[in-house]
CSV table of C-alpha atoms and ligand atoms in Angstrom, one decimal:
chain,number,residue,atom,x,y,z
A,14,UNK,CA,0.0,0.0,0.0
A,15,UNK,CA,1.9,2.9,-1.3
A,16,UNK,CA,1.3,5.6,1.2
A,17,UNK,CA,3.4,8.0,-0.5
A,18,UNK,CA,1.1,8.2,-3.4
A,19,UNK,CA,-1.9,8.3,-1.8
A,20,UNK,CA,-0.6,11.0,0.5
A,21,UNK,CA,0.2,12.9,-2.7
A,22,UNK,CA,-2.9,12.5,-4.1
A,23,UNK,CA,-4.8,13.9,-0.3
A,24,UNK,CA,-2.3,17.2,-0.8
A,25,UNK,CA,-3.6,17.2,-4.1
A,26,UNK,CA,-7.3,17.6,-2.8
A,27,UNK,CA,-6.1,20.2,-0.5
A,28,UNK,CA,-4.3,22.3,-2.9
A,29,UNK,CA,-7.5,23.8,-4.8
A,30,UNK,CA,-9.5,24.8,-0.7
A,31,UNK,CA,-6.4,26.2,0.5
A,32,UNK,CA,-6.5,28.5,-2.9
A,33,UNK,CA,-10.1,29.0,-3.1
A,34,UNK,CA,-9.3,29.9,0.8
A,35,UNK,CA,-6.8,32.9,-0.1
A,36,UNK,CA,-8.7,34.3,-2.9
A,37,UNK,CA,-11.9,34.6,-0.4
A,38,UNK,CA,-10.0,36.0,2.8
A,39,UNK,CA,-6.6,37.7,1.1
A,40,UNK,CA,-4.3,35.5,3.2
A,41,UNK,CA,-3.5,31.9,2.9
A,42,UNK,CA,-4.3,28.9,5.8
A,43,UNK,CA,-1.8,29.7,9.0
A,44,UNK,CA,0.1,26.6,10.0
A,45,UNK,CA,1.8,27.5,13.1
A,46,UNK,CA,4.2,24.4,15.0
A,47,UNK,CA,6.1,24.8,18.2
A,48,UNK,CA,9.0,23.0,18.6
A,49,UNK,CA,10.9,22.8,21.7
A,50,UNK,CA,14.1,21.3,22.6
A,51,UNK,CA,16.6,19.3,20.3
A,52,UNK,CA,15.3,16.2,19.4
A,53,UNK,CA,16.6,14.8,16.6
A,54,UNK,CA,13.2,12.9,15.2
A,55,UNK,CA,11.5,15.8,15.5
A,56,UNK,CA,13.2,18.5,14.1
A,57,UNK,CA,12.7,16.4,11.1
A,58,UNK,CA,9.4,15.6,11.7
A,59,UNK,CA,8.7,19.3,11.6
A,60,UNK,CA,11.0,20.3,8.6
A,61,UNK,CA,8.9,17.5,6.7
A,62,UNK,CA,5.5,18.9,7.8
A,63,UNK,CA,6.9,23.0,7.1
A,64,UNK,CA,7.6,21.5,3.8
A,65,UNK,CA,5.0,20.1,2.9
A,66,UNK,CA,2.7,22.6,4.2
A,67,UNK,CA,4.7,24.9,2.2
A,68,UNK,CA,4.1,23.6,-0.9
A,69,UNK,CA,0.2,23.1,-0.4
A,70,UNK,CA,0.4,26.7,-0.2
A,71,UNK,CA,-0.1,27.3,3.8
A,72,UNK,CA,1.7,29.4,5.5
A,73,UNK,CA,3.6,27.5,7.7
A,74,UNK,CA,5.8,29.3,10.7
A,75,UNK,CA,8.2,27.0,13.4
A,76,UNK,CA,8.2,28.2,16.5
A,77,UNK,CA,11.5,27.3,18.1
A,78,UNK,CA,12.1,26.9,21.6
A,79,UNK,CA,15.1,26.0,24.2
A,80,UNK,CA,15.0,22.4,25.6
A,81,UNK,CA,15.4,24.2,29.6
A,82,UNK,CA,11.9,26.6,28.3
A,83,UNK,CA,9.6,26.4,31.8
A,84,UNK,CA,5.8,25.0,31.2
A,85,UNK,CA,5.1,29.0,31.3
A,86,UNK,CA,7.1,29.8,28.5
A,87,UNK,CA,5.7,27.1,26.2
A,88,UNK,CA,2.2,28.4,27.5
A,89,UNK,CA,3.2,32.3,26.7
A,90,UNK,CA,3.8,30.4,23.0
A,91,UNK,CA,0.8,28.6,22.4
A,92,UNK,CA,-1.2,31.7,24.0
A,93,UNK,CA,0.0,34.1,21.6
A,94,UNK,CA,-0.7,31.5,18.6
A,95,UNK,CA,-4.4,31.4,20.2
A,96,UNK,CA,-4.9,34.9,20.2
A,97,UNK,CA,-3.4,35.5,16.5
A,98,UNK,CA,-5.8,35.5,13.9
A,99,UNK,CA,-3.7,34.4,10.9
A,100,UNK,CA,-3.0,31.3,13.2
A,101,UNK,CA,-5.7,28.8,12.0
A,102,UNK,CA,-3.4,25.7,13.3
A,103,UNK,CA,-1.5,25.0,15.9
A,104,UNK,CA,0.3,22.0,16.3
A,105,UNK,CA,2.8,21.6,19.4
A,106,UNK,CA,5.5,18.7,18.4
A,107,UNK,CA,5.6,15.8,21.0
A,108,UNK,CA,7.9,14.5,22.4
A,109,UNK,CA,7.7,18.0,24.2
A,110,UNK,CA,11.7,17.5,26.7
A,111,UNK,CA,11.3,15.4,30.1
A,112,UNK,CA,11.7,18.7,31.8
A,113,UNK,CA,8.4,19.5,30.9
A,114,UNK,CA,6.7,16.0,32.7
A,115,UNK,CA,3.3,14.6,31.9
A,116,UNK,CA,1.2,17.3,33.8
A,117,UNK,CA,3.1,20.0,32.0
A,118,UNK,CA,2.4,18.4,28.5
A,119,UNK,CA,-1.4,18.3,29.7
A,120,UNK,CA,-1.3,21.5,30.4
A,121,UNK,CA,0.4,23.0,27.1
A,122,UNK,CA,-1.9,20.6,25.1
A,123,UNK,CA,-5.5,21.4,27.2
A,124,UNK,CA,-4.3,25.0,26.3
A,125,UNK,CA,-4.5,25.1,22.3
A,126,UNK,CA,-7.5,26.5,21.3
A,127,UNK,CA,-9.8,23.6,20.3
A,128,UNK,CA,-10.7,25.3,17.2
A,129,UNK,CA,-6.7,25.1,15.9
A,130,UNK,CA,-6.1,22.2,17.2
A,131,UNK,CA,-5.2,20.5,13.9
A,132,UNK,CA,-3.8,17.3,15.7
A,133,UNK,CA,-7.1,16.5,17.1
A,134,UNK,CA,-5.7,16.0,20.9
A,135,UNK,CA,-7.5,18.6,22.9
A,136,UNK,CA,-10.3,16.8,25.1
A,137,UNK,CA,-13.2,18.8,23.7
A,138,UNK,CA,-11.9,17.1,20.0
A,139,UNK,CA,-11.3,14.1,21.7
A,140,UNK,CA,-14.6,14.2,23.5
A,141,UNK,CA,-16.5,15.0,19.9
A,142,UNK,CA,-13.8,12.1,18.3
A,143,UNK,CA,-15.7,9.8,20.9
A,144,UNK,CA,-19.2,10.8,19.8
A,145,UNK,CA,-18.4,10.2,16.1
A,146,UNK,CA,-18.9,14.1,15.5
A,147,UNK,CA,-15.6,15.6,15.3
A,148,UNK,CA,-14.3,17.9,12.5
A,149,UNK,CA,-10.3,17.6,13.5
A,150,UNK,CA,-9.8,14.0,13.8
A,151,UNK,CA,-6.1,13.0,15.1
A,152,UNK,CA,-4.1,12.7,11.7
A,153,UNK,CA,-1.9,9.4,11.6
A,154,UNK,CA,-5.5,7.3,12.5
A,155,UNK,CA,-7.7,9.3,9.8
A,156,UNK,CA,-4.6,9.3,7.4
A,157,UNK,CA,-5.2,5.3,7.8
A,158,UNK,CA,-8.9,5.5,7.5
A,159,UNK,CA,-7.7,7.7,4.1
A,160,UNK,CA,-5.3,5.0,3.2
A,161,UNK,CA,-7.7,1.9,3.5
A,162,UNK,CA,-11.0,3.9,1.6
A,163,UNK,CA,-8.7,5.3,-1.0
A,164,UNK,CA,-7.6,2.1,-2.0
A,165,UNK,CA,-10.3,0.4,-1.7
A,166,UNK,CA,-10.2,-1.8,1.4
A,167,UNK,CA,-14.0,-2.0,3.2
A,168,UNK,CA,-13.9,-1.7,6.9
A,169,UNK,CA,-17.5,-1.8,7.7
A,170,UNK,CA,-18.4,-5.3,8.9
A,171,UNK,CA,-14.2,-6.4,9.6
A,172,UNK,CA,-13.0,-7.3,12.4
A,173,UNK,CA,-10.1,-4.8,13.1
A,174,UNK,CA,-7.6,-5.4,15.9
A,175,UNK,CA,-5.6,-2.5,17.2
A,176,UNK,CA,-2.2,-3.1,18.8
A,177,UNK,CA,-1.9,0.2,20.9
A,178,UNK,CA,-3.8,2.8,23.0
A,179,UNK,CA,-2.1,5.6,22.8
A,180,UNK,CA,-4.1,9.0,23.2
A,181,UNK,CA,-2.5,9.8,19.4
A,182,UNK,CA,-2.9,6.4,17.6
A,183,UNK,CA,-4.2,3.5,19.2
A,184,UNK,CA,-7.4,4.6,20.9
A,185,UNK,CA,-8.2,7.2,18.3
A,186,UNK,CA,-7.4,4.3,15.5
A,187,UNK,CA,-10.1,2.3,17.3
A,188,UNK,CA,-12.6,4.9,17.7
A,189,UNK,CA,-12.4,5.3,13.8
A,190,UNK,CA,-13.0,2.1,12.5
A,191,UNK,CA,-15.9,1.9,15.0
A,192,UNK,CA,-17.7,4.8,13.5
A,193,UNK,CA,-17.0,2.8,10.1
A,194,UNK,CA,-19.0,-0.3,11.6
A,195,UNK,CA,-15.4,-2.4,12.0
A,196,UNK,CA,-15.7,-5.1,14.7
A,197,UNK,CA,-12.9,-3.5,16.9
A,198,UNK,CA,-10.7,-4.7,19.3
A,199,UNK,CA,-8.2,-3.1,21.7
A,200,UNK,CA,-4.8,-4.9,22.7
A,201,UNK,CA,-2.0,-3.3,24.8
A,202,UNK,CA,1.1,-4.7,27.0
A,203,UNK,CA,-1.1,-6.8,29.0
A,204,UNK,CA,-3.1,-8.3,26.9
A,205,UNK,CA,-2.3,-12.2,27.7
A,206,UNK,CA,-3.5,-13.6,24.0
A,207,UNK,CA,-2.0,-11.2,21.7
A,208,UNK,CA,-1.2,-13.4,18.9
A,209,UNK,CA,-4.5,-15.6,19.0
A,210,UNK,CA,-6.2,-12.3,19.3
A,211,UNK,CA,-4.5,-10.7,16.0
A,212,UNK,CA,-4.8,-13.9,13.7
A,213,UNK,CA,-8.7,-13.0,13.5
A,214,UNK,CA,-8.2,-9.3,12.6
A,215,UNK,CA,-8.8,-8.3,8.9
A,216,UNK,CA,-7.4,-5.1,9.6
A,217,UNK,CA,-4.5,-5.6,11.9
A,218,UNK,CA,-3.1,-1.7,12.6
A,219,UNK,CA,0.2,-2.0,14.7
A,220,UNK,CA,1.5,1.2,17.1
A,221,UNK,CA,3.2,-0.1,19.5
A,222,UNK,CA,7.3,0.9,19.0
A,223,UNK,CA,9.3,-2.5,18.8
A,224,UNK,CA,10.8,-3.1,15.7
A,225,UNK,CA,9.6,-6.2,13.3
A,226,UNK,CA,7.1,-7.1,16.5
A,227,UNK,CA,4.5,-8.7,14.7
A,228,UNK,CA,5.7,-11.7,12.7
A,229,UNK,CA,3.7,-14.0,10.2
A,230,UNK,CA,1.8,-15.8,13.2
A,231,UNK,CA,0.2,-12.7,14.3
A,232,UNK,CA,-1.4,-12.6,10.6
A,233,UNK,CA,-4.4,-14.6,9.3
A,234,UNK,CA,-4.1,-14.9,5.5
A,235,UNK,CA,-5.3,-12.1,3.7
A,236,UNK,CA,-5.1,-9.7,6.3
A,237,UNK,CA,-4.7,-5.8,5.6
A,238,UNK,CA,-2.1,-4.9,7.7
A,239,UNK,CA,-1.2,-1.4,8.6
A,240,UNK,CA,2.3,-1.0,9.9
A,241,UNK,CA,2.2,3.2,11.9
A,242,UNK,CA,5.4,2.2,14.0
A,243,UNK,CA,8.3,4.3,13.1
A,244,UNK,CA,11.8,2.6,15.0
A,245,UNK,CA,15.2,3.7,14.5
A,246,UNK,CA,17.9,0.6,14.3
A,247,UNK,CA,21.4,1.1,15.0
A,248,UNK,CA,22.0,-2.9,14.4
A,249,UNK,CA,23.6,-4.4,11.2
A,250,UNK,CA,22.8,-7.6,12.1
A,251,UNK,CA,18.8,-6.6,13.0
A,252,UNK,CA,18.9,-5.3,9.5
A,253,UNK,CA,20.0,-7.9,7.6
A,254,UNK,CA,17.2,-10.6,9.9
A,255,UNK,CA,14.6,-8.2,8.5
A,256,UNK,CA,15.7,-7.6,5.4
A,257,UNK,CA,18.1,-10.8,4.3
A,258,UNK,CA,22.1,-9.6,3.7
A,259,UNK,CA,21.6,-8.8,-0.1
A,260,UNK,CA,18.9,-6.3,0.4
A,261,UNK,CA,19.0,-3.0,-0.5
A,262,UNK,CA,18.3,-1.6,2.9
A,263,UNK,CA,21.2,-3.6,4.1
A,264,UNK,CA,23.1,-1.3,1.2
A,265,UNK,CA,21.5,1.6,2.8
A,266,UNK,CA,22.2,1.0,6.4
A,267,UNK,CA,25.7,0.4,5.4
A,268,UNK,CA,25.8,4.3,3.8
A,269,UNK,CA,23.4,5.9,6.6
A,270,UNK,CA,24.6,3.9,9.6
A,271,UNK,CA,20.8,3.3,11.1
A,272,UNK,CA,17.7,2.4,9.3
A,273,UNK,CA,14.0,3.1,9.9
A,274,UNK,CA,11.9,0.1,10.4
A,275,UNK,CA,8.0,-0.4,11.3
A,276,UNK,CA,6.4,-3.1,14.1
A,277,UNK,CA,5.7,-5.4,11.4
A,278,UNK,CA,8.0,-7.5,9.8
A,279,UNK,CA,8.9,-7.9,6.1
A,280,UNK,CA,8.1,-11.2,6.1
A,281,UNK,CA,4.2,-10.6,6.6
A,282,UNK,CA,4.1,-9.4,3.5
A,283,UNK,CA,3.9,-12.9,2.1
A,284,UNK,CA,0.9,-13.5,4.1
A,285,UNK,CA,-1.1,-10.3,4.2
A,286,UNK,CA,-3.0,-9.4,1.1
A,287,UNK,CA,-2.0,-5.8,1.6
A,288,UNK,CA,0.2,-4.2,3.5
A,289,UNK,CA,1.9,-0.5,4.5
A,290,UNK,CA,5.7,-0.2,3.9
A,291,UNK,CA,8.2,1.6,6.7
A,292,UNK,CA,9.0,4.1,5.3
A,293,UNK,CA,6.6,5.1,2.6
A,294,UNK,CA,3.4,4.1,4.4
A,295,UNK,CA,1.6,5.8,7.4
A,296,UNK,CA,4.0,8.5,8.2
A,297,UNK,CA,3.2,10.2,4.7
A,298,UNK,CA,-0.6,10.8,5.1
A,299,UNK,CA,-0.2,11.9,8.6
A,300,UNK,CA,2.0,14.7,7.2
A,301,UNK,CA,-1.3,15.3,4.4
A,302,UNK,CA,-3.9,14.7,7.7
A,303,UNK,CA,-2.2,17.7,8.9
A,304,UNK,CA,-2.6,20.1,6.0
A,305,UNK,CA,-6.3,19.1,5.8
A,306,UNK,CA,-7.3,19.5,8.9
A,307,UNK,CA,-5.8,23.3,9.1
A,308,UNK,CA,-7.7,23.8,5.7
A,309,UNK,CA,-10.8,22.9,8.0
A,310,UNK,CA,-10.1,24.5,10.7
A,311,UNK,CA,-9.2,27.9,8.9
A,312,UNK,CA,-12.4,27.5,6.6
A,313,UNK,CA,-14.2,26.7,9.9
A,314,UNK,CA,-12.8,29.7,11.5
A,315,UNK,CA,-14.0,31.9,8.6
B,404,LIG,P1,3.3,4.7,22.7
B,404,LIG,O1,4.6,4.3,23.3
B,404,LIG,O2,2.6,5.9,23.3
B,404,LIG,O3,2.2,3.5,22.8
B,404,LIG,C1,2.7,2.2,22.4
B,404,LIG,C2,1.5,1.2,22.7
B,404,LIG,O4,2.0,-0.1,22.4
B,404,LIG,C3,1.1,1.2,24.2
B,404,LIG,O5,-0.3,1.4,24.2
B,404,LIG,C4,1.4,-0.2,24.6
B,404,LIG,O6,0.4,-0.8,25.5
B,404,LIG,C5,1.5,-1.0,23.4
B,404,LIG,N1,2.6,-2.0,23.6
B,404,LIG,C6,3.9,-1.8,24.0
B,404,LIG,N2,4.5,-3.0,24.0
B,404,LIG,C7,3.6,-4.0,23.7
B,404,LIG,C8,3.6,-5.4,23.6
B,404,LIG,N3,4.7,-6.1,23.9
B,404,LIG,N4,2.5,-6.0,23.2
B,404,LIG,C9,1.4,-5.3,22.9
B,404,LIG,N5,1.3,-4.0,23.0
B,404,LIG,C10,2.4,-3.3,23.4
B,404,LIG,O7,3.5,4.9,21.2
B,404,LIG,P2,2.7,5.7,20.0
B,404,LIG,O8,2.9,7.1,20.2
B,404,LIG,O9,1.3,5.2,19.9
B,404,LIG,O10,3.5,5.2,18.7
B,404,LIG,C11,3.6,3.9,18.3
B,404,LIG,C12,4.5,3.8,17.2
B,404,LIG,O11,4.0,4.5,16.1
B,404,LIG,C13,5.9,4.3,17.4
B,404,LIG,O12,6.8,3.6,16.7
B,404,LIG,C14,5.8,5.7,16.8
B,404,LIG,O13,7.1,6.2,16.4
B,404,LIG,C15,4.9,5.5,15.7
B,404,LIG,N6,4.2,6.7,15.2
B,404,LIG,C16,4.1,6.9,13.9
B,404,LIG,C17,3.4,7.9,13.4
B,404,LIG,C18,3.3,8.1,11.9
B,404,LIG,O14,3.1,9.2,11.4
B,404,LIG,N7,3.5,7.0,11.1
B,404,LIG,C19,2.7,8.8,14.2
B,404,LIG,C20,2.8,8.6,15.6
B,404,LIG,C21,3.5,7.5,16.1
C-alpha cells in the first residue's frame, strides 16, 4: 500500500480549498508548530511537515524553543498563537523534553484553542472524536482510514484489531474504525492472547514501538495490515534478519549507519493481502492529515 502516493494524491485535494481559501480572505491557511528542545526525530518531523505545508500553499511558521523553556514559557507560546488571527493551526510537536513532565504536556496541550487544534488531541476534539462528530480528527489514525478507503479496502463489517492505546494512535485508531462499523478490538502490554487475538483481525493496525514485532503468526491470510510504528535501528545484524544480507536496505544501512523500520516484519508481506511499507506508508498521510485539517479549521474559523 503505497502511502506515498496516496498522501500525494490527499495534498492534491487540498491544494484547490487552501487557494479558493486565499482568494476569499486575502491570506492563505496559517500553519503554526512549536518546537521545543533538540530532538533529533522531531526536528525532522517538523521540517517535513513546514515543507509540505509549504508547498500546499499554507503558510507554515516553526516556533522554536530551548530544551530548559519552563511549562510557562511554552504556554506564553501557544497563548500568543491562540490569540493570532492568521494562526488557523496550531500543532505543538511531541515529544515535548522530560523537563516539561506529563502534567506540564497536559497543560500545554488542554491549552491550544480547540478550534486550531489540527492534531485533534485537545479533550473537547477528543470528546467529539468519541461521539463520532468531530471535524479535526487525530491525523496518523484518519490518514489510515484515508489509506484503507482510497484504495479500496471495506472496513465496515471487519473485524479490526488494534495493537496500541495511545491518546494519538491506538485509541483514536479504534474509535475510527468503530464509526466505520469495524468489529474492533483493543490490545495493549497486557493483553495475555495477543497473537490468537490478531490472527482473527482483517485489519490488523500495529503502534506499539518495537521493531519487526508482529511476525507472520500474528497474521491470518489475507489480512490488511497497517504497519504506523516508526523505529530507528542502530543494528547491522537486526537489518539484515529483516531484510536478508543482499537487500537494498542492508546497502542503505551500510551508507546511513541506522535504518527506519515499522512493528511489522517484512516477512508478513507474504501472508497479508495488503500491506503498508516503513517508510513510505503511514507516516506520509499523517503529514497530508495535517494540512487538511488546518484547511478545516481555517475554513471553519471563517
Ligand atoms: P506509545 O509508546 O505511546 O504506545 C505504544 C503502545 O503499544 C502502548 O499502548 C502499549 O500498550 C503498546 N505495547 C507496547 N508493548 C507492547 C507489547 N509487547 N504487546 C502489545 N502492545 C504493546 O507509542 P505511540 O505514540 O502510539 O506510537 C507507536 C509507534 O507509532 C511508534 O513507533 C511511533 O514512532 C509511531 N508513530 C508513527 C506515526 C506516523 O506518522 N507514522 C505517528 C505517531 C506514532
Amino acid at each position: 500500500m503505497n502511502g506515498t502516493e496516496v498522501a500525494r494524491t490527499i495534498r492534491e485535494d487540498v491544494r484547490p480549498g487552501v487557494a479558493a481559501f486565499a482568494a476569499a480572505h486575502g491570506r492563505s491557511p496559517g500553519l503554526h508548530i512549536v518546537l521545543v528542545g533538540d530532538d533529533p526525530a522531531s526536528h525532522i518531523y517538523v521540517r517535513n511537515k513546514e515543507r509540505a505545508g509549504t508547498e500546499a500553499g499554507l503558510i507554515v511558521r516553526v516556533h522554536r524553543l530551548p530544551a530548559e523553556a519552563t511549562v510557562d514559557q511554552v504556554l506564553a507560546q501557544v497563548q500568543a498563537l491562540n490569540a493570532d488571527p492568521a494562526c488557523d493551526g496550531i500543532l505543538v510537536q511531541a515529544p515535548l523534553p522530560a523537563g516539561i513532565g506529563k502534567h506540564g504536556t497536559e497543560r500545554v496541550f488542554d491549552a491550544i484553542d480547540p478550534r486550531k487544534d489540527v492534531d485533534g488531541l485537545h479533550p473537547h476534539n477528543v470528546g467529539l472524536l468519541v461521539q463520532g462528530r468531530a471535524a479535526l480528527k487525530p491525523c496518523t489514525p484518519s490518514g489510515v482510514i484515508e489509506l484503507l478507503d482510497r484504495l479500496g479496502h471495506p472496513i465496515a463489517g471487519k473485524h479490526a484489531v488494534v495493537i496500541g492505546r495511545s491518546e494519538i494512535v491506538g485509541k483514536p485508531m479504534a474509535l475510527l474504525l468503530l464509526q466505520r462499523d469495524a468489529t474492533v478490538t483493543i490490545c495493549h502490554s497486557k493483553t495475555p492472547d495477543l497473537k490468537d487475538t490478531c490472527r482473527r483481525a482483517d485489519i490488523l493496525v500495529a503502534a506499539i514501538g518495537r521493531p519487526g514485532f508482529v511476525t507472520t503468526d500474528f497474521v491470518k491470510p489475507g489480512a490488511v495490515v497497517i504497519d504506523v510504528g516508526i523505529n530507528r535501528v542502530d543494528s547491522r545484524d537486526a537489518v539484515v534478519g529483516f531484510f536478508g544480507a543482499d537487500h537494498p536496505r542492508v546497502a542503505d544501512f551500510d551508507k546511513k549507519g541506522s535504518a527506519v523500520v515499522g512493528d511489522v516484519h517484512p516477512a508478513v508481506a507474504q501472508v497479508a493481502s495488503a500491506m503498508t511499507p516503513v517508510p513510505g506508508g503511514v507516516g506520509p498521510l499523517t503529514i497530508a492529515m495535517l494540512l487538511k485539517n488546518t484547511l478545516t479549521a481555517a475554513t471553519a474559523r471563517g
